[in-house]
Coordinates of C-alpha atoms and ligand atoms in Angstrom, one line a residue:
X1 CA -3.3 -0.1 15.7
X2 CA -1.2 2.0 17.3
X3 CA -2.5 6.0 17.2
X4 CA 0.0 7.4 14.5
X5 CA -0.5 10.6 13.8
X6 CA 0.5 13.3 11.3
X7 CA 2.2 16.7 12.4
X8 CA 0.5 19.9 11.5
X9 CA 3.1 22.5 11.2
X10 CA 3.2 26.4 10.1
X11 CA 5.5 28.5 8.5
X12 CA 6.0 32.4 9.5
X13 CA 8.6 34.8 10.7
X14 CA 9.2 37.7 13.2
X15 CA 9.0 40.6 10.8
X16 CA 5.1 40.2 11.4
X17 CA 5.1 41.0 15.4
X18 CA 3.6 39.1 18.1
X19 CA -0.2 40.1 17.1
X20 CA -0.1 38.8 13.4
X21 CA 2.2 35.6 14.6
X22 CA -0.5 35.3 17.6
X23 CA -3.7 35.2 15.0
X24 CA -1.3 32.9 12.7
X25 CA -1.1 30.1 15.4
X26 CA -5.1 30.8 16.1
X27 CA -5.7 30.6 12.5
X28 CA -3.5 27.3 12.3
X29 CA -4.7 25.5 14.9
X30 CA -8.3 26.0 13.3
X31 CA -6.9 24.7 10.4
X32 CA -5.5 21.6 12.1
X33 CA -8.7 21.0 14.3
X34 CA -10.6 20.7 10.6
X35 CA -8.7 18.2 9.2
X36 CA -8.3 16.2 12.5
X37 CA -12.2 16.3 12.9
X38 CA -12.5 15.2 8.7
X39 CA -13.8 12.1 7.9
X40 CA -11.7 11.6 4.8
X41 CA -8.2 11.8 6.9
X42 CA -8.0 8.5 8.9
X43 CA -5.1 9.5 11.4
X44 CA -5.2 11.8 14.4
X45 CA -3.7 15.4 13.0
X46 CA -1.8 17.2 15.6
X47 CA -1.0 21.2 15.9
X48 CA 2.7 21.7 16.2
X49 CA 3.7 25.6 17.2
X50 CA 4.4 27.7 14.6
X51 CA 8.0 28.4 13.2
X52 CA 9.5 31.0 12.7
X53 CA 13.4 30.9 12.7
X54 CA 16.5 28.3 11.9
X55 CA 16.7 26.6 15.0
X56 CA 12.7 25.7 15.9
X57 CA 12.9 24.4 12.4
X58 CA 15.7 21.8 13.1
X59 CA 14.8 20.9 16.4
X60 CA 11.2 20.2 15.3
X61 CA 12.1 17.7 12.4
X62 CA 14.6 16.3 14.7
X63 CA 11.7 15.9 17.3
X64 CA 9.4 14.0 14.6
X65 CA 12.4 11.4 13.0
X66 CA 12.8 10.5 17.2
X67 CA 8.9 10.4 17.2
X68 CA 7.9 6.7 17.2
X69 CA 4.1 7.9 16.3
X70 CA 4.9 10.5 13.5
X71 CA 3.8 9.2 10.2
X72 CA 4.6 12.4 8.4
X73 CA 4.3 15.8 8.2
X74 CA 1.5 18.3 6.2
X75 CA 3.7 21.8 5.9
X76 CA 1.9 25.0 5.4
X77 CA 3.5 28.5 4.9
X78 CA 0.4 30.7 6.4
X79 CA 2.5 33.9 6.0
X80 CA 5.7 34.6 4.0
X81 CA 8.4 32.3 5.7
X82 CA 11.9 32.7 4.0
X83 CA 12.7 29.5 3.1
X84 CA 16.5 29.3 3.6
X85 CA 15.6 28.8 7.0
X86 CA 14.1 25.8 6.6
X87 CA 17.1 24.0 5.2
X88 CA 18.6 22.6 7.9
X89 CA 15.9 21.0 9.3
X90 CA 14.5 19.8 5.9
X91 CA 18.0 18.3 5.0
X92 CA 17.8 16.3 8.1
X93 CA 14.2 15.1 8.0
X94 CA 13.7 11.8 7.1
X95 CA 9.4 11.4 7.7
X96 CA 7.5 11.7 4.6
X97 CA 6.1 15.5 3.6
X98 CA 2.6 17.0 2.6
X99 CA 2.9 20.7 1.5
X100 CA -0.8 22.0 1.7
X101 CA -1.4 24.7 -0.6
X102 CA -4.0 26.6 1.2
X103 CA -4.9 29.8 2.9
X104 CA -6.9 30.5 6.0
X105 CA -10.0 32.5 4.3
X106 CA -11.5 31.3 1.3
X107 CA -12.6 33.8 -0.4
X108 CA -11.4 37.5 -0.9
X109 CA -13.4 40.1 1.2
X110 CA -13.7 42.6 -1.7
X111 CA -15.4 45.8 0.2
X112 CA -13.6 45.3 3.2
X113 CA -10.4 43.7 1.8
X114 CA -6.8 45.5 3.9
X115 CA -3.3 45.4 4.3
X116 CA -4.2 43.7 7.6
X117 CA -6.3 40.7 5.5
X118 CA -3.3 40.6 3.0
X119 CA -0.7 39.9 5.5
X120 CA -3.1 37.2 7.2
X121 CA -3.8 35.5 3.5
X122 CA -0.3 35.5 2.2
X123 CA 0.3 31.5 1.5
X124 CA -0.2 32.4 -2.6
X125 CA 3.2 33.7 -1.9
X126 CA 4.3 32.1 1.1
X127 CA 4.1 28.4 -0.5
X128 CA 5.5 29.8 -3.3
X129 CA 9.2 30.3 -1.9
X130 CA 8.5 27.6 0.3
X131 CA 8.4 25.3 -2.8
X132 CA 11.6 26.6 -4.5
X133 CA 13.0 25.4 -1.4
X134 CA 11.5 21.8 -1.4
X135 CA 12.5 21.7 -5.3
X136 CA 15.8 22.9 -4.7
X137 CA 16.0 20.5 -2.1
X138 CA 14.7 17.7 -4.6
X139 CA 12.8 16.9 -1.5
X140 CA 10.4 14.3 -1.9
X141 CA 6.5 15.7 -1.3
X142 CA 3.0 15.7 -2.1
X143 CA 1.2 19.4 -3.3
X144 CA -1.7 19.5 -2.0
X145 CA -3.2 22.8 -3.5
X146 CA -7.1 24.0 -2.4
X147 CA -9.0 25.7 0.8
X148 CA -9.0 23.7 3.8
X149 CA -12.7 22.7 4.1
X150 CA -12.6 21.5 0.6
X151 CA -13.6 18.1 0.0
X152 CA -11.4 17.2 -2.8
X153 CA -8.5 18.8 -0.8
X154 CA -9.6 16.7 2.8
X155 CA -10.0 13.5 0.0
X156 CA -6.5 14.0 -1.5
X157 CA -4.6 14.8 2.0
X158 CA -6.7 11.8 3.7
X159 CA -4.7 9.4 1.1
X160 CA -1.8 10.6 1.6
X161 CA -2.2 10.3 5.5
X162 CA -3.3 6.2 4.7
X163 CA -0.1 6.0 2.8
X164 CA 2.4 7.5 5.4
X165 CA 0.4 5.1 8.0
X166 CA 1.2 1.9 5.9
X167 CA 4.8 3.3 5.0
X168 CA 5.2 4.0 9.0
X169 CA 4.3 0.0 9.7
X170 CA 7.1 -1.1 7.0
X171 CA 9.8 1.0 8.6
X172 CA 11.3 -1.8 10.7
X173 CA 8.9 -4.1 9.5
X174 CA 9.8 -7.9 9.9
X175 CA 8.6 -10.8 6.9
X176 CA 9.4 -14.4 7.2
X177 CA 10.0 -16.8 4.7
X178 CA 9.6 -20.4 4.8
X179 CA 11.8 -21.6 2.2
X180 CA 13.1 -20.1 -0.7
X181 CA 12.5 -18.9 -4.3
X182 CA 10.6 -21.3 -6.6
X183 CA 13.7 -22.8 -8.3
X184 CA 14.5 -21.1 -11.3
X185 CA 11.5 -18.0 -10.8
X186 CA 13.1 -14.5 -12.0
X187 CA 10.9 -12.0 -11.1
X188 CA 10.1 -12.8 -7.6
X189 CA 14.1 -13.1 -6.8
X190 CA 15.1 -9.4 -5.8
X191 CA 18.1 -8.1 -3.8
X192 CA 16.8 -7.8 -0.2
X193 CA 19.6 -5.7 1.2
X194 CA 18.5 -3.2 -1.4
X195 CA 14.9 -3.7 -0.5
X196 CA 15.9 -2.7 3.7
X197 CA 17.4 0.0 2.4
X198 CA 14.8 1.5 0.1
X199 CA 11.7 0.3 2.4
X200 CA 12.8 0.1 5.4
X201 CA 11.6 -3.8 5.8
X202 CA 13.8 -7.1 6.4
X203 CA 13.2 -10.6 5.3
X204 CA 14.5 -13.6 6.2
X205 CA 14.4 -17.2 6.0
X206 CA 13.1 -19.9 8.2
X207 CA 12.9 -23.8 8.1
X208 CA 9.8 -25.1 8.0
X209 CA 10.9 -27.7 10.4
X210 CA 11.0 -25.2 12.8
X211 CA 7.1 -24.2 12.0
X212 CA 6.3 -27.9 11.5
X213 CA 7.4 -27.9 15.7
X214 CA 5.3 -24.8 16.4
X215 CA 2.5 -26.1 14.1
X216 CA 2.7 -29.4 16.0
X217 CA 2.3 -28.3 19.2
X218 CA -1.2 -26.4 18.5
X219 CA -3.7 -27.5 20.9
X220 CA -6.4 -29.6 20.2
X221 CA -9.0 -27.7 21.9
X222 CA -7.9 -24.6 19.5
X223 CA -8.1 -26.7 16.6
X224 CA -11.6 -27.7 17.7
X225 CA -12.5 -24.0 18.3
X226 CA -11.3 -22.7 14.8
X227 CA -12.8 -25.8 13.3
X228 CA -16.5 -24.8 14.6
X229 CA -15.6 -21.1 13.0
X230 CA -14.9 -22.1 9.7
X231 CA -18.3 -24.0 9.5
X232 CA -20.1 -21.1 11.0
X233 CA -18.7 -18.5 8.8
X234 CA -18.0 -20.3 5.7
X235 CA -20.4 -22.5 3.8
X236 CA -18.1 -25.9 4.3
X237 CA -18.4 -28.9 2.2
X238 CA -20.6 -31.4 4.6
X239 CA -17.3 -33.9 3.7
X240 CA -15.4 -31.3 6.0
X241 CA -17.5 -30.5 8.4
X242 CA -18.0 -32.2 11.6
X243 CA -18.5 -36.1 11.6
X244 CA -18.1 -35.9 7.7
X245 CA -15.6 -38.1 5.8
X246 CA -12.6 -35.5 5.4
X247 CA -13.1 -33.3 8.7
X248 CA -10.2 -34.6 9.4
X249 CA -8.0 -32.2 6.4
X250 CA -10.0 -29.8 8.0
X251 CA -8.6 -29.6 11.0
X252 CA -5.3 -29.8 9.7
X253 CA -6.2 -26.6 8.3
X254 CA -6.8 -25.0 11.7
X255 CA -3.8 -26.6 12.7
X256 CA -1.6 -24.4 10.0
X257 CA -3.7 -21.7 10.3
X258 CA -2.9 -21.4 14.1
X259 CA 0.5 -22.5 13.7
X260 CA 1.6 -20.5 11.1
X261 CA -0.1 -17.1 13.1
X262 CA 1.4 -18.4 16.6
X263 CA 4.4 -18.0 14.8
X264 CA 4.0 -15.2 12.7
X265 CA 3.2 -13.4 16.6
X266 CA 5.6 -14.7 18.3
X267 CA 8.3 -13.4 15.6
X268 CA 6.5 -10.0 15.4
X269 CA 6.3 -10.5 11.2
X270 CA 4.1 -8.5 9.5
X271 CA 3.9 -11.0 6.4
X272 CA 5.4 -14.7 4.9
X273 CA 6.1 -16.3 2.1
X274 CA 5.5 -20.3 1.4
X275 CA 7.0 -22.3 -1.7
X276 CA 5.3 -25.7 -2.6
X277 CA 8.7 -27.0 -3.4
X278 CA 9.6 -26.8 0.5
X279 CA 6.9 -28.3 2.3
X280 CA 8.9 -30.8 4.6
X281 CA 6.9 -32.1 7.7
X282 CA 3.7 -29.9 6.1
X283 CA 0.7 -32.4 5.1
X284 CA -0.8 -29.9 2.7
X285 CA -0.1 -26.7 0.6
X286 CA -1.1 -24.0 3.4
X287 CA -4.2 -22.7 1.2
X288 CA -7.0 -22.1 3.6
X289 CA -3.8 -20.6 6.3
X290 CA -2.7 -18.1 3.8
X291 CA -6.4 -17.1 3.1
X292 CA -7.4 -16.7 6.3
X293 CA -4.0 -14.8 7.4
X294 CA -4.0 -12.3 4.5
X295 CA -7.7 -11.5 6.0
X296 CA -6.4 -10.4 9.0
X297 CA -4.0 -8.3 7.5
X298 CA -0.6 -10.4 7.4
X299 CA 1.1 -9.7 3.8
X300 CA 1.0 -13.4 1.6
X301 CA 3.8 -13.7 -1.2
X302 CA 3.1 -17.8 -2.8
X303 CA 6.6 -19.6 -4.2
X304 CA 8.7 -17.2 -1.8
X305 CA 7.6 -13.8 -3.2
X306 CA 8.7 -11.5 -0.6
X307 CA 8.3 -8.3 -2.5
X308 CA 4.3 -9.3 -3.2
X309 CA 4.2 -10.3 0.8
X310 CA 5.7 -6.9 1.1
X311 CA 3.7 -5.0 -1.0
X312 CA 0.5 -6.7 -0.2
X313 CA 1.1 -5.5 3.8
X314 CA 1.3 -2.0 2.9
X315 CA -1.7 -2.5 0.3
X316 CA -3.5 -3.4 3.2
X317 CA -2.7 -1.2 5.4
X318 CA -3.7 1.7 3.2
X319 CA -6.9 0.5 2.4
X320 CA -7.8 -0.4 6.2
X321 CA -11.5 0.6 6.8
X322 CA -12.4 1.7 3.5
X323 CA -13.9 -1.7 2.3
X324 CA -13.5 -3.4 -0.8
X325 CA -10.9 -5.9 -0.2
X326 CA -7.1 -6.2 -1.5
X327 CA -5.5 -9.9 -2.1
X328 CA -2.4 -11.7 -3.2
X329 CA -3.2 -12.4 -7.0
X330 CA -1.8 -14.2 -10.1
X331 CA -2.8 -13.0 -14.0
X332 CA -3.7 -16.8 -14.6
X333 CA -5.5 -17.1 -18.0
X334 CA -7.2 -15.3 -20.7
X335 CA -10.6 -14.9 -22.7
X336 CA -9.5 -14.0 -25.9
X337 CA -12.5 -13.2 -27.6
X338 CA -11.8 -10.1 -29.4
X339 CA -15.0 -8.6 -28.4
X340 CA -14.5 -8.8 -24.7
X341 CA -10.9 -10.1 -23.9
X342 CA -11.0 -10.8 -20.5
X343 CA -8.3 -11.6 -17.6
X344 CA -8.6 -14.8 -15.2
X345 CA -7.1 -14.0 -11.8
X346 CA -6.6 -16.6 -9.2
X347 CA -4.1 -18.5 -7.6
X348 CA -3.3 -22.6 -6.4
X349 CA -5.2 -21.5 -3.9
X350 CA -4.2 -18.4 -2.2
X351 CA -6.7 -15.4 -2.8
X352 CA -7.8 -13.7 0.1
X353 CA -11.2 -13.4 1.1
X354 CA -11.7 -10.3 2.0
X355 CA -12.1 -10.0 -1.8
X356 CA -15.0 -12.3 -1.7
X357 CA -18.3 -11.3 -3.5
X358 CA -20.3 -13.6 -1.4
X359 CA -19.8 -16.1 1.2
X360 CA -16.7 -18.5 0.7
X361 CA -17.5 -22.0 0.8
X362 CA -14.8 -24.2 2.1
X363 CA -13.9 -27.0 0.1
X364 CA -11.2 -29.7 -0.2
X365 CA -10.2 -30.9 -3.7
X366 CA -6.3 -32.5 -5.0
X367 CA -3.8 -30.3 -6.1
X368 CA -1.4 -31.7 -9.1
X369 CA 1.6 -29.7 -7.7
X370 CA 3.5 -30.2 -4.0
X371 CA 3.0 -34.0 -3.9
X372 CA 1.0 -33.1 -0.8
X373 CA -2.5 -34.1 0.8
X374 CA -5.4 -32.8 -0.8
X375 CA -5.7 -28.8 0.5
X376 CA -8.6 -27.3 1.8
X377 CA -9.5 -23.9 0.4
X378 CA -12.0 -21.4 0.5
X379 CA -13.5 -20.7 -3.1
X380 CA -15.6 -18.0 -3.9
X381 CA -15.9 -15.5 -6.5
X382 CA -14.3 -12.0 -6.6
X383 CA -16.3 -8.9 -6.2
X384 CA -17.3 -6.7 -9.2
X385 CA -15.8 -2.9 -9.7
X386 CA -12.8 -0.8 -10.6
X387 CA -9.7 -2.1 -9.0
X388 CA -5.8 -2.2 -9.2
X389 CA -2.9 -4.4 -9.8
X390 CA 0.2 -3.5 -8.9
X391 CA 3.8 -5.1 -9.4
X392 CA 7.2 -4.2 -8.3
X393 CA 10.0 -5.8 -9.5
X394 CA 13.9 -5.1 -9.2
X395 CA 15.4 -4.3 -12.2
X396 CA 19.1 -4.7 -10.8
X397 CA 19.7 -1.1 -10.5
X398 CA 16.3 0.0 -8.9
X399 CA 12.8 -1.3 -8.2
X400 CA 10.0 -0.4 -10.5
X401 CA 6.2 -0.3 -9.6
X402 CA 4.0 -1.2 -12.2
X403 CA 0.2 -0.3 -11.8
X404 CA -2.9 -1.4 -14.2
X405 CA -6.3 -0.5 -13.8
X406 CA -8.9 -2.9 -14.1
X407 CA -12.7 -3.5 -14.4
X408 CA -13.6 -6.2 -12.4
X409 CA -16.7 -8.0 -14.1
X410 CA -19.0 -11.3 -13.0
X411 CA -18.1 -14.1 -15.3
X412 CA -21.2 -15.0 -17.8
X413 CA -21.3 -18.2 -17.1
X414 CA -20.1 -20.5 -14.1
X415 CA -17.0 -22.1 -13.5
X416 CA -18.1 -25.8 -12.0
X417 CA -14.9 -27.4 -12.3
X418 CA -12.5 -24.6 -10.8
X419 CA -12.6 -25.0 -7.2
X420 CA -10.6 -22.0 -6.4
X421 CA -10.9 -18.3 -5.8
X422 CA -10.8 -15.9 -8.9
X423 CA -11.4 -12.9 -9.9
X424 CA -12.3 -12.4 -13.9
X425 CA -11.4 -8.1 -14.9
X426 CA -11.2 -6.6 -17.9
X427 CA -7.9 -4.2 -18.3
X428 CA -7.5 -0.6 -19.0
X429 CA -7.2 1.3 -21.7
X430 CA -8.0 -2.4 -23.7
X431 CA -6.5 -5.4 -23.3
X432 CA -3.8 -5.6 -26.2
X433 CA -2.6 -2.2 -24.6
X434 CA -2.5 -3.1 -20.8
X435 CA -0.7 -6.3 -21.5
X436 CA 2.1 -5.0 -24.0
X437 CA 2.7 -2.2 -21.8
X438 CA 2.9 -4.8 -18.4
X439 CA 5.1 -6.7 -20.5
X440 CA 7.6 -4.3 -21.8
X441 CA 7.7 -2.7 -17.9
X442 CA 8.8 -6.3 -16.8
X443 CA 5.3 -6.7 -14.6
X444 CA 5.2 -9.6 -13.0
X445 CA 2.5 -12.4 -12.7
X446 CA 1.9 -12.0 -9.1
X447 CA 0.7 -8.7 -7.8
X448 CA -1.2 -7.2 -4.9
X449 CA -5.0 -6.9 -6.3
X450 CA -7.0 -4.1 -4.6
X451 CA -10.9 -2.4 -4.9
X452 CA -9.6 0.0 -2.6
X453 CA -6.4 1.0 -2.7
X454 CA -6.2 3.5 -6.1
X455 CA -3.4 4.4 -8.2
X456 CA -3.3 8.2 -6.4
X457 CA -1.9 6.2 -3.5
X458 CA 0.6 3.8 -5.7
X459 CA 1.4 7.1 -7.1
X460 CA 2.1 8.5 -2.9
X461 CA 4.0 5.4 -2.1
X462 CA 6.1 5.6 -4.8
X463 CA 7.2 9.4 -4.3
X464 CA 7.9 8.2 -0.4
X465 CA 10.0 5.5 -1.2
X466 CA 11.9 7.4 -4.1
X467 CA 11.1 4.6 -6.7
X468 CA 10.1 4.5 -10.1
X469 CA 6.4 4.1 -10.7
X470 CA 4.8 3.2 -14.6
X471 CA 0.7 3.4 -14.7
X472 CA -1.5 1.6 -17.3
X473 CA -4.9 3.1 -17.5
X474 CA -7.4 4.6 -19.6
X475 CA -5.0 7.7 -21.1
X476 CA -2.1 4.8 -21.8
X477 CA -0.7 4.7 -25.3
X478 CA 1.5 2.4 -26.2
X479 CA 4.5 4.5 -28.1
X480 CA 4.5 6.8 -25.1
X481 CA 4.6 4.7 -22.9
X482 CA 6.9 3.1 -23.9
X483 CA 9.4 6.3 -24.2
X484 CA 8.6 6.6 -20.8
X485 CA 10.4 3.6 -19.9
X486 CA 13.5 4.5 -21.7
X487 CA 13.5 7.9 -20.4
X488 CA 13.0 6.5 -16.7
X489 CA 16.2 4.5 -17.7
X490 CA 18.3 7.5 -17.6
X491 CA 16.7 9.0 -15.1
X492 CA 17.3 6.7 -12.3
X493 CA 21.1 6.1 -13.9
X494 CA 21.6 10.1 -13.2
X495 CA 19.2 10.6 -10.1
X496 CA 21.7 10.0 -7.6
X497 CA 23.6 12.7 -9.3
X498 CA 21.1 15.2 -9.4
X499 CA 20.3 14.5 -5.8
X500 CA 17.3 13.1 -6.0
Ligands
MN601 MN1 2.3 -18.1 -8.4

């Protein structure tokens, strides 16, 4: 990964003289140094001068929109900085903001507390005007609000830093599709101009004759290589492996596996859709591919679903090194039982297994849809824990995000004759709840499935990308929520008037 950074910058003014501004940028650069060194932020925090009139306002949020490794920037009024300066530069920004409430001390010197202290401590204030402004400005922003060497404070800037990091990598970001929509699907059909224009990422269509060519010309000797891999990573069906019955199907998915990445690279896309009505020239369903590519990162959307692909990339990217695993997922069937209603997750085939709760054997069994070979597929189940799914749909006049919070459980009792990958969760705040309120939002069936990425983040992404967001969790009731919905109707018909 590239080193994408966040910009630390400070708010002043003159009236203070060149000995309080010179102990401000001290002060500051502490500040920054902290949250650089913290554990919870993830990206490199940098110390940007402090400002103090019109122009070094402009021309620094002028420098960071040019600034290919600016992911956003964490604002901080350390003295009393009249706000009306910071308009023209605001209005121009267009990198996502962090406005940390803080203030240099922590806690109030009471015997020894001066004028001199006051005008060194004066955020309470400072961040005060400076938020009018950011209102006024119907800015979009995370409030941040606690001392800098708090943890909760680090923990709560840290997500917002993973989030501007996977916004950053969608800004320009490229996603492929082979094929189209699965004929006659609603919700995974979307207006992609409006997408580009509201995420910043294309996607485009490509025929899979042209992959079945790249696909074709994978070497042998590869194959071979990723071949040996799978059976020392995975625990492979002896009918796969080597000198067993169907190594053949095997190696055929190596063959899309590298094909599929070579030209994934060679395109510079970030994530791909399939559709098992368009698999010309393709022996099998590309199960084990898509598995194996949404573990190293790539964003997966099954029957063309390019917003899932989409969503599932910056998923990923926000929950990079924390653990836990996010996938491509389908709501696929229910336990009912009125004691502990129960949610079945899977897909065909494609779950990724980063999710995994142990290791993923590697089987091959027949698939009734595609009219292709049999597909190989990892299987395994999911792990246990809180996680998300999220949704976003277009509703014609916007896009909507649609978050539930889940319980991942282990099933009771095995599931012999499902040779795929699931996950089994119960739903919060119950089941009859979560579901009605997914229902009435318009939620769809796939979604990006996460252990680590929370709804605090959802909630960050949303704010950046100036969409609607709906969350189902434990404080959910139904008849509110459900106002919510028709109030967020008439908001977003009278936002662009408002400004926002
Ligand atoms: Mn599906």
């Amino acid at each position: 990964m590239e080193c994408i950074e966040v910009w630390f910058v400070t708010g002043s003014q003159h009236l203070y003289g060149d000995e309080t501004l010179r102990q401000v940028a001290v002060n500051s650069q502490k500040i920054a140094a902290a949250l650089d060194a913290a554990p919870e932020i993830p990206l490199k925090v940098v110390f940007k001068p402090v400002l103090t009139d019109p122009a070094a306002v402009r021309s620094l949020c002028i420098e960071a929109n040019s600034s290919p490794n600016c992911a956003g920037l964490i604002l901080w009024m350390h003295t009393f900085s009249p706000a009306k300066m910071w308009i023209g530069g605001l209005t121009s920004l267009k990198k996502p903001v962090a406005h940390l409430h803080t203030q240099f001390n922590r806690d109030l010197p009471w015997s020894e507390i001066d004028m001199d202290f006051m005008n060194l401590n004066q955020a309470a204030h400072g961040d005060r005007e400076a938020g009018f402004l950011h209102t006024r400005l119907r800015l979009p922003r995370k409030v941040v609000v606690g001392h800098w060497s708090d943890s909760e404070t680090l923990a709560s800037l840290g997500a917002w830093t993973r989030v501007v990091r996977a916004w950053h990598d969608l800004q320009g970001g490229r996603f492929c599709r082979f094929g189209d929509n699965m004929r006659e699907v609603s919700v995974t059909e979307g207006n992609k101009v409006s997408a580009e224009i509201k995420f910043g990422f294309s996607v485009n269509g490509y025929g899979v004759g042209d992959l079945v060519k790249v696909l074709n010309g994978v070497s042998d000797a590869d194959i071979d290589a990723l071949s040996a891999e799978y059976e020392e990573i995975y625990d492979v069906s002896p009918e796969l492996r080597k000198g067993g019955a169907r190594h053949e199907a095997l190696r055929y998915g190596a063959r899309q596996e590298l094909g599929i990445e070579s030209f994934l690279k060679s395109g510079g896309f970030k994530g791909f859709t399939t559709t098992f009505e368009d698999l010309h020239g393709l022996d099998q369903l590309p199960g084990l591919a898509s598995q194996r590519l949404m573990a190293k990162g790539y964003g997966f959307g099954a029957e063309g679903d390019w917003k899932t692909a989409a969503l599932l990339r910056f998923m990923k990217q926000v929950g990079e090194g924390i653990g836990g695993g996010t996938s491509f997922m389908e709501d696929y069937t229910y336990h009912m039982d009125p004691a502990h209603p129960q949610v079945l997750g899977a897909h065909m085939l494609e779950i990724c297994p980063t999710i995994a709760s142990h290791k993923p054997k590697l089987e091959i069994h027949p698939l009734g849809i595609g009219g292709k070979s049999d597909p190989v597929r990892l299987v395994f189940d999911a792990q246990t824990g809180p996680a998300i799914n999220a949704s976003l749909v277009d509703l014609g006049n916007r896009f909507r995000l649609i978050i539930n919070e889940v319980n991942a459980v282990a099933p009771t009792q095995p599931l012999p004759k499902l040779p795929v990958a699931r996950a089994l969760w119960e739903c919060e705040p119950s089941f009859k709840t979560a579901l009605a309120a997914w229902i009435y939002s318009g939620g769809a069936h796939h979604t990006g499935y996460s252990y680590s990425v929370t709804t605090a983040h959802m909630r960050d992404f949303a704010e950046i990308a100036g969409i609607e967001i709906v969350v189902i969790d434990k404080n959910t009731n139904l008849d509110t929520y459900r106002n919510e919905l028709r109030w967020n109707e008439l908001y977003y018909h009278l936002a662009p008037a408002i400004g926002s």
